Coordinates of C-alpha atoms in Angstrom, one line a residue:
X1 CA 82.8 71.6 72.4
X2 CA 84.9 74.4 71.0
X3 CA 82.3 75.6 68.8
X4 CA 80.1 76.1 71.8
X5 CA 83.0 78.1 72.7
X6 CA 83.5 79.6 69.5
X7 CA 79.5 80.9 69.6
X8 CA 79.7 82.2 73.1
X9 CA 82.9 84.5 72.2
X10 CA 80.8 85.4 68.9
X11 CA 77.4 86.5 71.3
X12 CA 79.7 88.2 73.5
X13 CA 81.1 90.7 71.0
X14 CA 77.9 90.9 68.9
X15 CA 76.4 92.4 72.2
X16 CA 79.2 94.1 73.0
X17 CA 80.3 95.5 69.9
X18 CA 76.8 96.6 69.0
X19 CA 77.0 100.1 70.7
X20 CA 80.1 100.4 68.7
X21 CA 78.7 99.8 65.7
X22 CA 75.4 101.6 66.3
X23 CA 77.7 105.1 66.3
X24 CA 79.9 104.3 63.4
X25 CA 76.7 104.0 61.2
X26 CA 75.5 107.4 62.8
X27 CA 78.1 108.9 60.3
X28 CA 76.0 107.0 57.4
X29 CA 72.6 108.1 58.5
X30 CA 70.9 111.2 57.4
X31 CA 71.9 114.0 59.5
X32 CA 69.6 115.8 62.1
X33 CA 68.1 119.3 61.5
X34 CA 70.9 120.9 64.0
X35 CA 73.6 119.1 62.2
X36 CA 74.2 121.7 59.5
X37 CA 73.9 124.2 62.6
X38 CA 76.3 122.5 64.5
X39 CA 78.6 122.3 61.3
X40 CA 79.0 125.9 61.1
X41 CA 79.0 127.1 64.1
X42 CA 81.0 124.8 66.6
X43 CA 82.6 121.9 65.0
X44 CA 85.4 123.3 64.3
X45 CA 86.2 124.4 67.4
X46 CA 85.7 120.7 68.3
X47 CA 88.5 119.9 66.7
X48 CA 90.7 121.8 67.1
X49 CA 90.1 122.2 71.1
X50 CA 90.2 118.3 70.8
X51 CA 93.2 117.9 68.9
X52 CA 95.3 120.8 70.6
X53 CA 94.2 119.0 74.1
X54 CA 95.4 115.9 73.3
X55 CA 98.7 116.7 71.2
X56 CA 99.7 118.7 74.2
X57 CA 98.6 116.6 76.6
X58 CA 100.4 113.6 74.8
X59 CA 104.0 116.1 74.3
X60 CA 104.0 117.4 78.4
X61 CA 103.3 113.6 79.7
X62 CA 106.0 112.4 77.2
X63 CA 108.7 115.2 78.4
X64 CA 107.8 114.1 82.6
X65 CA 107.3 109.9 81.8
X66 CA 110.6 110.6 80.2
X67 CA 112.7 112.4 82.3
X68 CA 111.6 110.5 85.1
X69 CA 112.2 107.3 83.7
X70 CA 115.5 108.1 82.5
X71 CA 116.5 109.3 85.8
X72 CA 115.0 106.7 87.9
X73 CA 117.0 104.0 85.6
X74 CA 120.4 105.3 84.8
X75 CA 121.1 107.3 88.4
X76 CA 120.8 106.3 91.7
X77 CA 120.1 109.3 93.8
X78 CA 118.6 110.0 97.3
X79 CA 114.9 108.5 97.2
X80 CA 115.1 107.1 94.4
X81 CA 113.7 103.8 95.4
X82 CA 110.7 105.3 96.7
X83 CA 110.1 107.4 93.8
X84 CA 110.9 104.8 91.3
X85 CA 107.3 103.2 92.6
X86 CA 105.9 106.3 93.9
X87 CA 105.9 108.0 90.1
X88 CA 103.3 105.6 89.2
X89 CA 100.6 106.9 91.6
X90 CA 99.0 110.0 90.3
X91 CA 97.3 107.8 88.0
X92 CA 94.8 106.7 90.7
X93 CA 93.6 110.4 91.0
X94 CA 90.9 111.3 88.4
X95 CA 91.7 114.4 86.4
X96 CA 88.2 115.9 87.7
X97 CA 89.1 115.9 91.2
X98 CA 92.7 117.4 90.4
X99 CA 91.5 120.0 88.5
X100 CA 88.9 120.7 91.1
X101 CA 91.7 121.0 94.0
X102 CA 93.9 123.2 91.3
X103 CA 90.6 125.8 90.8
X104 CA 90.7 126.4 94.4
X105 CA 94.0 126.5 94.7
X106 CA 95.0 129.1 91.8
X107 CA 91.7 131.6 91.2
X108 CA 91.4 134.7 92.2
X109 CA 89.8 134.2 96.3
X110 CA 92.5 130.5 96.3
X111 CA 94.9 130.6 98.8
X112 CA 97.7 131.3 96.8
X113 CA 96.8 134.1 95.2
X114 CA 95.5 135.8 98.6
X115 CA 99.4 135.1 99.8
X116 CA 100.8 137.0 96.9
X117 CA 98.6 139.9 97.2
X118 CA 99.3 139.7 101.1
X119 CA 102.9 139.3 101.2
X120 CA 103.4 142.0 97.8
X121 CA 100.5 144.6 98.9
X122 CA 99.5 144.4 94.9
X123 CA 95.4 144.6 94.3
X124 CA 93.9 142.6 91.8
X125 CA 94.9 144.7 88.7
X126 CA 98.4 145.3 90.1
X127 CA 99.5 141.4 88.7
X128 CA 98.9 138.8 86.2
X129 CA 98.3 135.5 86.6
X130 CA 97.8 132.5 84.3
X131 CA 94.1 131.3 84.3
X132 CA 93.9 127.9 85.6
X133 CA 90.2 127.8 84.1
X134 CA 91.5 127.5 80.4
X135 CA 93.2 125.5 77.9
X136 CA 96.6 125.6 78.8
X137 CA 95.2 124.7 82.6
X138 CA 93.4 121.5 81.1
X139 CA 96.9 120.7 79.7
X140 CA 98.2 120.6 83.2
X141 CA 95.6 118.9 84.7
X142 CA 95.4 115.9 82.6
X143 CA 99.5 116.0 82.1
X144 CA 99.7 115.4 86.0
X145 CA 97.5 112.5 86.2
X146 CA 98.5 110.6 82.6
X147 CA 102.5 110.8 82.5
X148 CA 102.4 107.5 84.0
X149 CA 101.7 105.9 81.3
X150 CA 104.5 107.0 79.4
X151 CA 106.6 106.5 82.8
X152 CA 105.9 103.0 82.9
X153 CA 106.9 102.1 79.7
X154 CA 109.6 104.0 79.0
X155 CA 111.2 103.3 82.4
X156 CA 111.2 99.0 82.0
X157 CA 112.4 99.8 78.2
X158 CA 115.6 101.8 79.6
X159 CA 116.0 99.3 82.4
X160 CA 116.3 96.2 80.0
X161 CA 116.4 96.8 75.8
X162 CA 117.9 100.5 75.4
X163 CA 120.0 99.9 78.4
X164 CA 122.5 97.2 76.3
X165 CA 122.6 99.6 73.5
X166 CA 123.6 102.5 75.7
X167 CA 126.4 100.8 77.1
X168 CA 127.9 100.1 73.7
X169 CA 127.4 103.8 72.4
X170 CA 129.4 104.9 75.6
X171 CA 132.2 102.3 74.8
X172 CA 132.3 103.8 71.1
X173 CA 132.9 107.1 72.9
X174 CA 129.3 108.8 73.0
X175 CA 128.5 111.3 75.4
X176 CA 125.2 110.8 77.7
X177 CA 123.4 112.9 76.0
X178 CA 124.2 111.7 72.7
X179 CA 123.6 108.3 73.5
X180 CA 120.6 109.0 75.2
X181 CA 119.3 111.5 71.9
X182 CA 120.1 109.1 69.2
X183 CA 120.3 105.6 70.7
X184 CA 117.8 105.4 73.8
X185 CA 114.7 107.5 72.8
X186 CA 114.9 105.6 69.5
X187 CA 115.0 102.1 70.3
X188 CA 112.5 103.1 73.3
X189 CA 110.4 104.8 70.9
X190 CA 107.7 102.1 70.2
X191 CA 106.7 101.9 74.1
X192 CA 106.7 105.7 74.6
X193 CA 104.4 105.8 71.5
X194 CA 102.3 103.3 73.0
X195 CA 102.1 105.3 76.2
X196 CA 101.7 108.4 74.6
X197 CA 98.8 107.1 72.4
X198 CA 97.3 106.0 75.9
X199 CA 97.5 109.4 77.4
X200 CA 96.2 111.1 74.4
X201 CA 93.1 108.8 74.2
X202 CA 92.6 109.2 77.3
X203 CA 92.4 112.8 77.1
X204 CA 90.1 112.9 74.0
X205 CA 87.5 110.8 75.9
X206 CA 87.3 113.4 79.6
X207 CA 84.7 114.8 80.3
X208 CA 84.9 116.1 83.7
X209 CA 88.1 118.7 83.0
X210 CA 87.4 120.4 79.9
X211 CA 84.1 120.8 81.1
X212 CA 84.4 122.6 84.2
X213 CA 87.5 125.0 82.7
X214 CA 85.1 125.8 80.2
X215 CA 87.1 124.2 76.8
X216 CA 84.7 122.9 74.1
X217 CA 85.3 119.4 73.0
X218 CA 83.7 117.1 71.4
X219 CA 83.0 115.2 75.1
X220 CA 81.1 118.1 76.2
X221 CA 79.6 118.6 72.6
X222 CA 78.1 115.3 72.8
X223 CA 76.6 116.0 76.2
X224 CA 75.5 119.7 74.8
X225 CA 73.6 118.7 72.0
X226 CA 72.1 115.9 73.6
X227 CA 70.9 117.5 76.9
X228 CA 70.4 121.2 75.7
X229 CA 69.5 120.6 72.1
X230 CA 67.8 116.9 72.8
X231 CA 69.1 116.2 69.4
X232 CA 69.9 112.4 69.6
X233 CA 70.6 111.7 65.7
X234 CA 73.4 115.2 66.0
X235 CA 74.6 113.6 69.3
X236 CA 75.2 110.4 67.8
X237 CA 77.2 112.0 65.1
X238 CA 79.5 113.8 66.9
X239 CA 80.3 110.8 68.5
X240 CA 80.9 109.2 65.5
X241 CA 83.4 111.5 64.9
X242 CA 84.9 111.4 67.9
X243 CA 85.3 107.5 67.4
X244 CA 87.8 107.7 64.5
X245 CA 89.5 110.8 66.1
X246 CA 90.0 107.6 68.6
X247 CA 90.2 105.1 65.7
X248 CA 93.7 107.2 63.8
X249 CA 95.4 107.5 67.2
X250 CA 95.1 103.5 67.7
X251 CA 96.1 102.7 64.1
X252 CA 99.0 105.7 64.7
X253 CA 100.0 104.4 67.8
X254 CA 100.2 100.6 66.3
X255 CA 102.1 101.9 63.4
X256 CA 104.6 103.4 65.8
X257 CA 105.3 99.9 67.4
X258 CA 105.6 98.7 64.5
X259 CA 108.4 101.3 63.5
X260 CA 111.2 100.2 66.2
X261 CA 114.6 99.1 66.3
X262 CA 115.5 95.4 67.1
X263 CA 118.0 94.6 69.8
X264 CA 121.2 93.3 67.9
X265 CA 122.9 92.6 71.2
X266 CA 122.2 89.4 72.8
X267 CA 121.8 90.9 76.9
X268 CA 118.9 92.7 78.5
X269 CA 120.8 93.3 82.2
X270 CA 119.6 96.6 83.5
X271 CA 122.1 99.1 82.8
X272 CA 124.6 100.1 86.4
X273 CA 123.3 103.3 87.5
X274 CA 125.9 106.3 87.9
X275 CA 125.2 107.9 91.5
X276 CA 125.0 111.5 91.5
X277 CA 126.3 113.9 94.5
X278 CA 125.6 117.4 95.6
X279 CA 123.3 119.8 93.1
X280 CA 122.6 117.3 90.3
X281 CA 121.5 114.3 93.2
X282 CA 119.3 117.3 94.7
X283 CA 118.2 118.0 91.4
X284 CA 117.1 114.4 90.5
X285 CA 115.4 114.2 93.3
X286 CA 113.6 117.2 93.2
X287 CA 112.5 116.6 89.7
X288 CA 110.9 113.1 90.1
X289 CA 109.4 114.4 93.5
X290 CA 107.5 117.5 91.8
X291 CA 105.2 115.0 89.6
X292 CA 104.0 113.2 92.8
X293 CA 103.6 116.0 94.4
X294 CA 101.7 117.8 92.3
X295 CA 100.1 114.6 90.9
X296 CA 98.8 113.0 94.4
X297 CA 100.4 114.6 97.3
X298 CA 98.7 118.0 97.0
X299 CA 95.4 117.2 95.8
X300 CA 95.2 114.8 98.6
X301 CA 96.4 117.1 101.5
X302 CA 93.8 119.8 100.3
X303 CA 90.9 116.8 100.5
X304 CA 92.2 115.3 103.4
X305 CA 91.7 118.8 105.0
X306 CA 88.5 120.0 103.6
X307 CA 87.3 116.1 104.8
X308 CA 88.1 116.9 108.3
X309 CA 86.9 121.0 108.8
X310 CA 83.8 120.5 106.2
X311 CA 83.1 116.8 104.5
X312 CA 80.1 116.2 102.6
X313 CA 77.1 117.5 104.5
X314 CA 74.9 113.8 103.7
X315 CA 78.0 112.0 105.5
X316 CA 75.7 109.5 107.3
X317 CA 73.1 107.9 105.7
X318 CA 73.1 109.4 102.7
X319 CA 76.6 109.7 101.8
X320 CA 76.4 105.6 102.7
X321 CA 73.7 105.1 100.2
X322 CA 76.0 106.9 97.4
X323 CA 78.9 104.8 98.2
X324 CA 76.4 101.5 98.3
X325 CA 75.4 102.5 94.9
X326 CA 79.3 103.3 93.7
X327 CA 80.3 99.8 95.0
X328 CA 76.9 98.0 93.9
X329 CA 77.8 98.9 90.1
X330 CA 81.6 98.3 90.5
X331 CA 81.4 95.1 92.1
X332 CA 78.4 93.5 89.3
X333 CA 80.5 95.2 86.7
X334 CA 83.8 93.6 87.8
X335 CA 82.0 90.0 88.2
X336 CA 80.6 90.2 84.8
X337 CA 83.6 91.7 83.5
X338 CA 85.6 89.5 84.9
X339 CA 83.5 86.0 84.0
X340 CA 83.5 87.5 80.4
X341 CA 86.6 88.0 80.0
X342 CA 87.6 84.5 81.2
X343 CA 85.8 82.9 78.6
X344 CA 86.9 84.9 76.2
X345 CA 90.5 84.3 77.0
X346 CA 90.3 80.5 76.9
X347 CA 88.0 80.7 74.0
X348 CA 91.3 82.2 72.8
X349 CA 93.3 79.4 74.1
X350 CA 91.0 76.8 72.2
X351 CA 90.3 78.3 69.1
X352 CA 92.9 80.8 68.2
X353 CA 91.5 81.2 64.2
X354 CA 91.2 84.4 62.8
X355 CA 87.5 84.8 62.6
X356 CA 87.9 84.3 66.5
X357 CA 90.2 87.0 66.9
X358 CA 88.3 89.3 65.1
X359 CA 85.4 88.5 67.2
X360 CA 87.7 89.0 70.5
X361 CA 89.3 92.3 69.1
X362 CA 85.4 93.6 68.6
X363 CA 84.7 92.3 72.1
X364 CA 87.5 94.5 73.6
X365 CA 87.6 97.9 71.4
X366 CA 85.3 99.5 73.7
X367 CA 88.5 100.8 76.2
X368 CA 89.9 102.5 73.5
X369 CA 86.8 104.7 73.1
X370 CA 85.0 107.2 75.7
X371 CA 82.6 106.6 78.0
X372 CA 80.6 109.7 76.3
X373 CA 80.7 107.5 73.4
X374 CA 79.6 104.3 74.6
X375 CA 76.8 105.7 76.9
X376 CA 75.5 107.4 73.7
X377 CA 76.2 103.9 71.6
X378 CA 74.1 102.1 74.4
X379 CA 71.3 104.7 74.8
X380 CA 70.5 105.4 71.1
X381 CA 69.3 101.6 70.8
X382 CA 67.8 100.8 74.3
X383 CA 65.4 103.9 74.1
X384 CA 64.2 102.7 69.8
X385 CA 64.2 98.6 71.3
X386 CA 62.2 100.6 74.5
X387 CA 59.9 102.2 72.9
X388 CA 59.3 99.6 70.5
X389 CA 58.5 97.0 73.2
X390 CA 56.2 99.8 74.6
X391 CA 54.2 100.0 71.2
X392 CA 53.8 96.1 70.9
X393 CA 52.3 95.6 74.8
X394 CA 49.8 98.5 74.2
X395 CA 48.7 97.1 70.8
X396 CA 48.5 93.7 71.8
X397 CA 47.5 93.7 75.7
X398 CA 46.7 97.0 76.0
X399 CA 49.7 97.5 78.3
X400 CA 50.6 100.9 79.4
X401 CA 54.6 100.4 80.1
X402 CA 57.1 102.9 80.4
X403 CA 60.6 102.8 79.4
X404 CA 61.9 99.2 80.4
X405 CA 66.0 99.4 80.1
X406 CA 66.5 103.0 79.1
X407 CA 66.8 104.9 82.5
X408 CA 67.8 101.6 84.7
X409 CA 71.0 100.1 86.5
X410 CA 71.2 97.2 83.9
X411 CA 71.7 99.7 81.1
X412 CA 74.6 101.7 83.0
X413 CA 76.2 98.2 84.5
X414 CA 75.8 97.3 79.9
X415 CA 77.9 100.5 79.3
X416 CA 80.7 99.6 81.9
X417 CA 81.0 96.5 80.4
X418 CA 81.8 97.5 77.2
X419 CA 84.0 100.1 78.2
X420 CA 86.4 98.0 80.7
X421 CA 85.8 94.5 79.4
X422 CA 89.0 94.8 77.6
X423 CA 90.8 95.7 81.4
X424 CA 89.6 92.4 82.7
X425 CA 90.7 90.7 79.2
X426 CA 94.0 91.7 79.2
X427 CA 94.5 90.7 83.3
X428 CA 92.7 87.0 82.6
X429 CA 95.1 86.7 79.8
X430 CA 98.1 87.1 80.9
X431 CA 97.6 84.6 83.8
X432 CA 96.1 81.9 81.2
X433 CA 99.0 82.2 79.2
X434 CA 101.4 81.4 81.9
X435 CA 99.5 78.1 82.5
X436 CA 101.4 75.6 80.5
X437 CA 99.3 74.1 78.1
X438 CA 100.4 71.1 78.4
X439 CA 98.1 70.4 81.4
X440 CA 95.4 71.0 78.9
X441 CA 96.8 68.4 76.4
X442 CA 97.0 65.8 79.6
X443 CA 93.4 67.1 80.9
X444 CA 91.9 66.8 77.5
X445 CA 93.3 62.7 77.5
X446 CA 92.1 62.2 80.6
X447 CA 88.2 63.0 79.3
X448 CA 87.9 66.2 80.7
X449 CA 85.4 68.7 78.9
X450 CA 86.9 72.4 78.1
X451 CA 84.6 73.8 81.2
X452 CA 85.8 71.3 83.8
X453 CA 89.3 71.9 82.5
X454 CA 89.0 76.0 83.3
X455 CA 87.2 75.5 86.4
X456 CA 89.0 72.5 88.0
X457 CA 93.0 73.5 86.8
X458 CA 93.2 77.1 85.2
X459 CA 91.2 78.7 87.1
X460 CA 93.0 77.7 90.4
X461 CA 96.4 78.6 88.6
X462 CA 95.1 81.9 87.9
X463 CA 93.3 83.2 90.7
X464 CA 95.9 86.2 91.3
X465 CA 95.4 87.1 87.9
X466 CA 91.4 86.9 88.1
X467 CA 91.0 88.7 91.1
X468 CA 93.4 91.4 89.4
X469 CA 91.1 92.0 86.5
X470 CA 88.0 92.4 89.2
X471 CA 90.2 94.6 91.4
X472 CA 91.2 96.9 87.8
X473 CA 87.4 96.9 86.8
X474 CA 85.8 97.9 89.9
X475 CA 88.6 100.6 90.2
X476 CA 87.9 102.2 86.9
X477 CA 83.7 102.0 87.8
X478 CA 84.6 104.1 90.7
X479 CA 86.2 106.6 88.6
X480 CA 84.0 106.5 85.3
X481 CA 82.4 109.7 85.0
X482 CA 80.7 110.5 81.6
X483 CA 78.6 107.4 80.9
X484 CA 77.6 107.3 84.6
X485 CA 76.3 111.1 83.7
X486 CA 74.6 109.8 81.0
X487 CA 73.3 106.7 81.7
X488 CA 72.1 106.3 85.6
X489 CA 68.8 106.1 86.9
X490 CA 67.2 109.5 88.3
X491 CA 68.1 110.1 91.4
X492 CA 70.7 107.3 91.3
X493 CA 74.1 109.2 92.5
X494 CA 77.4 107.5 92.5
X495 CA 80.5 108.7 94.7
X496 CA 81.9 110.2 90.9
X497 CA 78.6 111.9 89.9
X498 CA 78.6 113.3 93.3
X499 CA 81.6 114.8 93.5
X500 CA 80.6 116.2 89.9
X501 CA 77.4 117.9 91.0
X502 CA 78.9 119.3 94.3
X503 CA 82.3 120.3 92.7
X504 CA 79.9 122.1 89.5
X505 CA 78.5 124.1 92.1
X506 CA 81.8 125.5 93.4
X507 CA 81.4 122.9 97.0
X508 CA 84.9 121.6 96.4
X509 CA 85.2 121.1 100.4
X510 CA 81.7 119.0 100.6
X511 CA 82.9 117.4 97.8
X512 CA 86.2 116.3 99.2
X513 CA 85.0 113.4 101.1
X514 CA 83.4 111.5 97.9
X515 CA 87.0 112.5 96.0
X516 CA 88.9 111.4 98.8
X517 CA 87.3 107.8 98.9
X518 CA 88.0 107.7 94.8
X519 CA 91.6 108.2 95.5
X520 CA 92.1 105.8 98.1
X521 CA 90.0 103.2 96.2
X522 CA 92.4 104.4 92.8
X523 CA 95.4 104.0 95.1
X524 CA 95.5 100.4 95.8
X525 CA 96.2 99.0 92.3
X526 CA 98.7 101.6 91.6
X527 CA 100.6 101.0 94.6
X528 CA 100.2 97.1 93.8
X529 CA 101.3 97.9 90.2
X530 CA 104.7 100.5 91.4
X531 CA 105.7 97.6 94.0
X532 CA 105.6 95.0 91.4
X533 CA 107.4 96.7 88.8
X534 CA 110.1 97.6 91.2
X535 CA 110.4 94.2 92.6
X536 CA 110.7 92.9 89.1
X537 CA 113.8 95.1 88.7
X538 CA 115.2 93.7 91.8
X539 CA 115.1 90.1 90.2
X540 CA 116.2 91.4 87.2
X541 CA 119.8 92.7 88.8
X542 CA 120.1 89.6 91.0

C-alpha cells in the first residue's frame, strides 16, 4: 500500500513539476528570431531593474522587520500589544492596490500635492517632488507590504534564541547597542535571511507594481514579448531566466540558514522588556505605528472612501458575477490544493526515502517562482498538446475543434495549483506532524489500511490545520494577479484582474470596491496569524 502512495506523490509532481521543467529547457532550446533583438536591446535593463528592485526591496523591509521587531520584543511601550500583532497586517494588502492608492495620493492633481501648492501659493514649477511613478516608488510600495516577513521572523528569534544571549552580553558589560550589533542580528541572522529571501522573491515575481510605475522587469518583459511581440519561444526564455534569478536567491537564502550561530545557553525565556517613558516611549510607538499605517490603514481609508462616494459602476449584478468567478477559482483551487497536499504529506509520513523527497520538493517549488512564470510554464504546453489534439480529430474524424484547455478555467485553476500547492503543504504538514505516530503504529496492528488510517484518525486530529491550508490557498487566489492575466478565459474577470483593468485606466475610485473586498478577504489570516503569534508569546512568559 505505500507504493500506491509512493506513485501518487510521483504523478503529482510529474504534473506539477512539468510547467517547471518545460521553462528551464526553454534556456536549452534554440532561441526565437526576437531573442538576439531582445538581447541587445532590453535585457539588460531586465536585470538590472530586477536586481536593483529586489536588493532594495529586500535592504528597506530588513531595516522596518527589524526595528520593529526589536522594539516590540525588548521594550514595552504604549500600544505595544496592539502593534506587536497589528505589524503583521500590511501583508494582506496586495502591492498593486497600494501602489494604486499611493499614485493618487502623491501625483501631481493627488490631494497632497494640491495642499502644498494651496497652503505655500507655489505653481507647479515653483517645487520638487519625488515621482512616486518610478523606481525608488516601487521600492516603497513593495517595502510596505513585505517587511512582514522579516518582522515575523526576526521578532519570535529575539523573543526566544537571541534573547538568552543578549542577557549574557549585558552581564559581561555590553551596551544595547553593542549587544544588539554583534550578538542579536548575528545569531538572528538565519531567520532574517529567510525573510529577506521571501521578500525579495516576492518582489522579483510582481507584476502589477512595476508595471503600472513604468519599471521594466523581467515580469513585465515576459508579458511584453508575449502579448506585443507574440513571441512564445522569447517569452519562454525570459522566464527561464527569471527562474534561476529565483533559483540563486533560494540556494542563497538556504546557505544563509545554514550559516548561523548555535545557542550555547541552555534557556529560551523571552528576554524582560525595559519600559520606556516620555520621548523614546512616544518614539517607539510612533515608529511601529508608521508601517501600519502606511502599510493598511491609509490604503484602506482611501478605498473605504472612494467605495462609499463612487464604488465600481457594475456593483450589482455584474460586480456579483466577478466576485462568483474570484471565489469559484479560489474555493476549487483551495479543495484541490488542499486534498493534494494531504496526500502528499502522509505520503511523507509513510515513505520518507529520498527519492520521495525529491519528488515532494518538485511537487512544491512552484511558490518559490512567479505566477508570470508558471502561467507561461502551463501555457507553452497546453496550446502544442491543444493543437495537437486538434490535428488528430480533423485527420481521423474530420473534427473541426478549437482549442480544448488552452483559454479555459481548468488551465488557470492548473496554474494556481502549482503556484500555492506548496502553501497548503506546509499547513497539512505541520498538523500531521503533531499527530503522534504512534496511533499509526496501533492503527496499522489493528488492520487498518493507510487511507482509513488518514481519514478515520488524522484527519479528525488535523482539521484546524486542513482548513488552514484552504483558508491560505483561497486567500492567495484572491490576490494572484499575473497568471490570472495570462491564463483566464475571455471575458472571464476576477475581482484582481478587475481592479487591474479599472486601476490601468486611471479609475482608482471604481476600482476601490474590488480592492477593498481583496483586503478584507487578505485580512482574515493575517489577523489569525498576529493573534496567534502573540498568544504564543503569552504562554511562552507564563
Amino acid at each position: 500500500m505505500n507504493r500506491t502512495w509512493t506513485i501518487g506523490s510521483w504523478l503529482v509532481a510529474s504534473l506539477v513539476g512539468a510547467p517547471l521543467l518545460v521553462v528551464l529547457w526553454a534556456l536549452l532550446a534554440q532561441p526565437s528570431e526576437n531573442w538576439p533583438h531582445l538581447r541587445e536591446t532590453v535585457l539588460a535593463g531586465y536585470v538590472v531593474n530586477t536586481v536593483v528592485l529586489a536588493v532594495a526591496v529586500g535592504f528597506l523591509s530588513a531595516i522596518i522587520g527589524i526595528a520593529c521587531a526589536w522594539t516590540v520584543a525588548t521594550r514595552d511601550f504604549p500600544g505595544k500589544r496592539i502593534l506587536s500583532w497589528s505589524l503583521v497586517l500590511p501583508l494582506a494588502t496586495p502591492a498593486y492596490v497600494v501602489a494604486y492608492v499611493y499614485t493618487d495620493l502623491l501625483e501631481f492633481a493627488g490631494p497632497v500635492q494640491t495642499a502644498v501648492r494651496a497652503v505655500t501659493g507655489w505653481e507647479g514649477g515653483d517645487y520638487s517632488f519625488p515621482p512616486i511613478r518610478s523606481l525608488g516608488g516601487a521600492v516603497a510600495m513593495l517595502s510596505l507590504v513585505l517587511y512582514p516577513y522579516v518582522y515575523l521572523l526576526a521578532r519570535t528569534n529575539f523573543e526566544t534564541q537571541a534573547a538568552s544571549l543578549v542577557d549574557a552580553a549585558r552581564v559581561l558589560g555590553a551596551s544595547s547597542t553593542r549587544a544588539f550589533f554583534t550578538v542579536a542580528i548575528p545569531a538572528s541572522r538565519p531567520v532574517i535571511a529567510g525573510g529577506v529571501a521571501l521578500a525579495m522573491m516576492e518582489t522579483v515575481a510582481d507584476y502589477g507594481v512595476v508595471e503600472y510605475f513604468g519599471v521594466s522587469t523581467f515580469t513585465t518583459g515576459i508579458f511584453r514579448t508575449w502579448f506585443a511581440l507574440g513571441d512564445r519561444g522569447a517569452a519562454l526564455q525570459l522566464a527561464g531566466w527569471l527562474f534561476l534569478a529565483v533559483a540563486v536567491l533560494i540556494v542563497a537564502e538556504q546557505g544563509a540558514r545554514r550559516g548561523g550561530y548555535g545557542n550555547p545557553i541552555a534557556r529560551t525565556a523571552p528576554p524582560v522588556p525595559k519600559r520606556l517613558t516620555g520621548f523614546r516611549a512616544l518614539l517607539a510607538t510612533v515608529g511601529c505605528a508608521l508601517p501600519v499605517l502606511l502599510g493598511l490603514v491609509v490604503p484602506l481609508i482611501v478605498l473605504a472612501r472612494y467605495a462609499i462616494l463612487v464604488g465600481d459602476p457594475l456593483l450589482g449584478r455584474s460586480f456579483t458575477d466577478f466576485a462568483g468567478a474570484t471565489f469559484g477559482v479560489a474555493g476549487t483551487a483551495a479543495v484541490l490544493a488542499t486534498l493534494l497536499a494531504l496526500g502528499l504529506a502522509y505520503c511523507a509520513r509513510l515513505d520518507p526515502r529520498p527519492a520521495n523527497r525529491f519528488a515532494l520538493r518538485l511537487a512544491t517549488l512552484g511558490y518559490a517562482l512567479p505566477g508570470a512564470v508558471i502561467a507561461v510554464g502551463v501555457l507553452a504546453p497546453l496550446t502544442a498538446l491543444d493543437k495537437s489534439l486538434a490535428r488528430f480529430l480533423n485527420t481521423q474524424f474530420d473534427l473541426g475543434v478549437g482549442l480544448l484547455m488552452t483559454g479555459t478555467v481548468a488551465a488557470l485553476v492548473f496554474a494556481y495549483l502549482v503556484r500555492f500547492l506548496t502553501v497548503a503543504y506546509n499547513a497539512c504538514q505541520g498538523g500531521l506532524e503533531k499527530v503522534n505516530r504512534h496511533l499509526d503504529d496501533a492503527a496499522r496492528n489493528l488492520g487498518a489500511r493507510p487511507g482509513r488510517v488518514l481519514r478515520d484518525i488524522h484527519f479528525p486530529l488535523m482539521r484546524g490545520a486542513v482548513a488552514s491550508a484552504a483558508l491560505l490557498v483561497f486567500i492567495d487566489v484572491t490576490k494572484e494577479l499575473p497568471a490570472t492575466l495570462i491564463l483566464r478565459p475571455f471575458n472571464f474577470e476576477t475581482l484582481a484582474t478587475r481592479v487591474y483593468r479599472l486601476a490601468s485606466d486611471e479609475r482608482l475610485a471604481e476600482a476601490s470596491t474590488a480592492a477593498l473586498t481583496i483586503v478584507a478577504l487578505g485580512l482574515i489570516p493575517a489577523v489569525l496569524l498576529g493573534v496567534s503569534t502573540w498568544r504564543l508569546r503569552d504562554k511562552m512568559v507564563t
